Tab-separated table of C-alpha atoms in Angstrom:
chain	number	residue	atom	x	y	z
Q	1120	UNK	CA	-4.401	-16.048	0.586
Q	1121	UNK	CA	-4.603	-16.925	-2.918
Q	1122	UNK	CA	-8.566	-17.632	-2.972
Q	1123	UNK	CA	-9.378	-14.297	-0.694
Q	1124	UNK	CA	-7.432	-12.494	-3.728
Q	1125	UNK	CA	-9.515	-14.130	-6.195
Q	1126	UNK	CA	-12.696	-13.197	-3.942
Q	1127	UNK	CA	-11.571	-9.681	-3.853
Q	1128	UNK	CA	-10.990	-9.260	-7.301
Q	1129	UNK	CA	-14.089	-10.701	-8.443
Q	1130	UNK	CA	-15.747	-8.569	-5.796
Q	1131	UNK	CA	-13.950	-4.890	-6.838
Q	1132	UNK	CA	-14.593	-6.000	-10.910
Q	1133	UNK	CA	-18.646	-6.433	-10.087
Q	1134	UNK	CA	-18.635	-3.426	-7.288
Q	1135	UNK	CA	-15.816	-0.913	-8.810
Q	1136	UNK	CA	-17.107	2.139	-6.712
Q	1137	UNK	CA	-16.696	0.101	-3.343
Q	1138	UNK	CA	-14.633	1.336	-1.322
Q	1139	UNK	CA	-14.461	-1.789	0.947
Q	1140	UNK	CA	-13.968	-4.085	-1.929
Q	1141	UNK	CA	-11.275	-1.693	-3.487
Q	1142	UNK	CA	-9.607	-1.714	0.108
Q	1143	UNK	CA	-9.699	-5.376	0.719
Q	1144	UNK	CA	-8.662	-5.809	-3.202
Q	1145	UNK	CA	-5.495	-4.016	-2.353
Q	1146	UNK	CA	-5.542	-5.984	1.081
Q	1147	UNK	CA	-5.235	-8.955	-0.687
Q	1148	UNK	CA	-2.589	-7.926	-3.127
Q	1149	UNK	CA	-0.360	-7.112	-0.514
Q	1150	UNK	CA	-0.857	-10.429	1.188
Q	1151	UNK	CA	-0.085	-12.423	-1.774
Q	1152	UNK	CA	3.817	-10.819	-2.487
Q	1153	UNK	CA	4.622	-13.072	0.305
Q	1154	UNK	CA	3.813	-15.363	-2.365
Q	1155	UNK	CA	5.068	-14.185	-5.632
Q	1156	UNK	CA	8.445	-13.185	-7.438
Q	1157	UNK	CA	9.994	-10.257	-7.100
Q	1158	UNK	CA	8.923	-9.216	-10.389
Q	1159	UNK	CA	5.272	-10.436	-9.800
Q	1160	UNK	CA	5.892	-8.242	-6.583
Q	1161	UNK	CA	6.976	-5.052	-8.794
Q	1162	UNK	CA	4.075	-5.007	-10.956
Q	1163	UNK	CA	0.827	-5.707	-8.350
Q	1164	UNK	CA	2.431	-2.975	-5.806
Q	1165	UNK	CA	1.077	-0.970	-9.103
Q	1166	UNK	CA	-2.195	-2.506	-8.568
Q	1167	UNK	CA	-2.254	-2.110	-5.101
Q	1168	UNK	CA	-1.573	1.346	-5.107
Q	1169	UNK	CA	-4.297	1.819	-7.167
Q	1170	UNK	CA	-6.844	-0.353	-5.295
Q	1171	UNK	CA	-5.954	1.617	-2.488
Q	1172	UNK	CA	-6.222	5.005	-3.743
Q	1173	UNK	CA	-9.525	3.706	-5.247
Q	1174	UNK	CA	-10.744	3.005	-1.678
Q	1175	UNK	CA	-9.540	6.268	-0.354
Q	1176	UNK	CA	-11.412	8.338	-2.827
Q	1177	UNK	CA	-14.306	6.265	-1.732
Q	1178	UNK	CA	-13.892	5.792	1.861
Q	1179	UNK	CA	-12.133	9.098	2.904
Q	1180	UNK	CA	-12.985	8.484	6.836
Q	1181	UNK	CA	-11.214	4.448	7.049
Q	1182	UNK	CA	-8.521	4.801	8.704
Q	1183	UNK	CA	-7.542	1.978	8.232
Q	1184	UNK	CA	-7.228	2.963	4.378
Q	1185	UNK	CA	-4.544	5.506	5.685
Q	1186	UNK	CA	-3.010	3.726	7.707
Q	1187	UNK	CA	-2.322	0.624	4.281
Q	1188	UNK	CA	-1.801	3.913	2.050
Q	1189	UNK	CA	1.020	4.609	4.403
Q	1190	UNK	CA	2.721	1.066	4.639
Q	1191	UNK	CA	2.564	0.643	1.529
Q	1192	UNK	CA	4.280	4.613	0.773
Q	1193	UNK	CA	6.451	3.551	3.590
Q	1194	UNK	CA	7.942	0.338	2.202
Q	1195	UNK	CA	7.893	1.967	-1.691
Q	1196	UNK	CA	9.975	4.697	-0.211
Q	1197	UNK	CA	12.026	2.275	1.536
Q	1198	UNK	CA	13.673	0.535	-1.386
Q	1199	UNK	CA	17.039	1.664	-2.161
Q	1200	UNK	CA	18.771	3.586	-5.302
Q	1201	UNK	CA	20.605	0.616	-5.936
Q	1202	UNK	CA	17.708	-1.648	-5.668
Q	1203	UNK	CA	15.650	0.390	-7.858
Q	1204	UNK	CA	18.134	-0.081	-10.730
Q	1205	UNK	CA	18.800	-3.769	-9.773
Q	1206	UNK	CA	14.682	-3.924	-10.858
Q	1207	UNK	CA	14.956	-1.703	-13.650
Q	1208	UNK	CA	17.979	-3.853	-15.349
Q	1209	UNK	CA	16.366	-7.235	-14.204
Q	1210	UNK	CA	12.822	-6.613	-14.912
Q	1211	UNK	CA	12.798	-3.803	-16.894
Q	1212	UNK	CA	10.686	-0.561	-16.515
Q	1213	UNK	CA	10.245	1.023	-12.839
Q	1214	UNK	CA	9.019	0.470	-9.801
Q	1215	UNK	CA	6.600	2.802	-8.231
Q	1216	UNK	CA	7.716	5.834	-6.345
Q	1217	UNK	CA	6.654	7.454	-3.008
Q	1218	UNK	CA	8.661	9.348	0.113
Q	1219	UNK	CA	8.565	8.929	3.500
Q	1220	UNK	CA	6.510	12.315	4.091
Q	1221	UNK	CA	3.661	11.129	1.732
Q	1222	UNK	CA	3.835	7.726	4.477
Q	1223	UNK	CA	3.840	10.662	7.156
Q	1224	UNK	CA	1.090	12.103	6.097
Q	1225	UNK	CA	-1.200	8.617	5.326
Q	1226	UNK	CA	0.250	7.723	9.063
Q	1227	UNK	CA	-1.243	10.825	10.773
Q	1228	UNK	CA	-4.199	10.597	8.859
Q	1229	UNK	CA	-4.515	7.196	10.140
Q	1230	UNK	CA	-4.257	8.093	13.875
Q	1231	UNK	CA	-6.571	10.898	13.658
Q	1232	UNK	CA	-9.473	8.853	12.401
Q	1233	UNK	CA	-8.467	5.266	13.901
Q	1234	UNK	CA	-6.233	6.268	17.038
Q	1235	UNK	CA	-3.950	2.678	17.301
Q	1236	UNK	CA	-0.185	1.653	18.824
Q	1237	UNK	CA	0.742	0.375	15.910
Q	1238	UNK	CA	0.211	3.849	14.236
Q	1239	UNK	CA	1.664	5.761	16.766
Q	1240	UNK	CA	4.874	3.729	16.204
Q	1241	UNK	CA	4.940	3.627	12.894
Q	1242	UNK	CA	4.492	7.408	12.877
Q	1243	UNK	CA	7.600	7.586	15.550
Q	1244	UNK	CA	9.904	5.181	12.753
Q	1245	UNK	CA	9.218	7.842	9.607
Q	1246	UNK	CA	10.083	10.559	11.761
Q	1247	UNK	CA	13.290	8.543	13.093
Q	1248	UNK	CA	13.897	7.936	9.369
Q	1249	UNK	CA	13.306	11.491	7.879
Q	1250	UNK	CA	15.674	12.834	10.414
């Protein structure tokens, strides 16, 4: 995981206006907090946020774009009050913000360009979630 990050960002620094390098740069990020401390964690989902927005801008019609925009909205939203402040206190400034409608959205977005199960359900769980 470690070398396909250092692939990808070697790859989005020489192509910037890639969208396929931006999305696999934020990709990659993602896969590698299985690998890093939490505050490693807190500062690339910064970095992956903006890989990924990067790639949207450029690749409007992936959906599979969306459907990473919306996991990653998804599990940003997903962190708690108290866990917020737990990572402000321990690690000092804040992590990044999103709601469950903006992981709606990125979701249905998702499905209407890449129809997929996995989609579908996740689409069912932020609607479970936002009541």
């Amino acid at each position: 995981v470690m070398e396909g990050l250092e692939a990808a960002k070697r790859a989005a620094a020489l192509a910037p206006e890639d969208g396929l390098c931006q999305k696999w740069l934020g990709v990659m990020l993602g896969s590698a907090g299985d690998f890093q401390s939490p505050k490693e964690k807190i500062k690339n989902s910064y970095a992956i946020k903006e890989a990924l927005d990067a790639a949207w801008r450029l690749r409007p019609e992936d959906g599979t774009v969306a459907l990473a925009l919306g996991q990653w909205c998804l599990k940003v939203a997903s962190v708690s009050f108290v866990e917020r402040g737990l990572a402000r206190a321990i690690f000092g400034g804040s992590p990044p913000e999103s709601s469950l409608a903006e992981a709606l959205k990125f979701f249905t977005k998702a499905q209407e360009l890449k129809p997929a199960p996995k989609t579908k359900a996740l689409i069912r769980l932020v609607e479970k979630k936002m009541g």
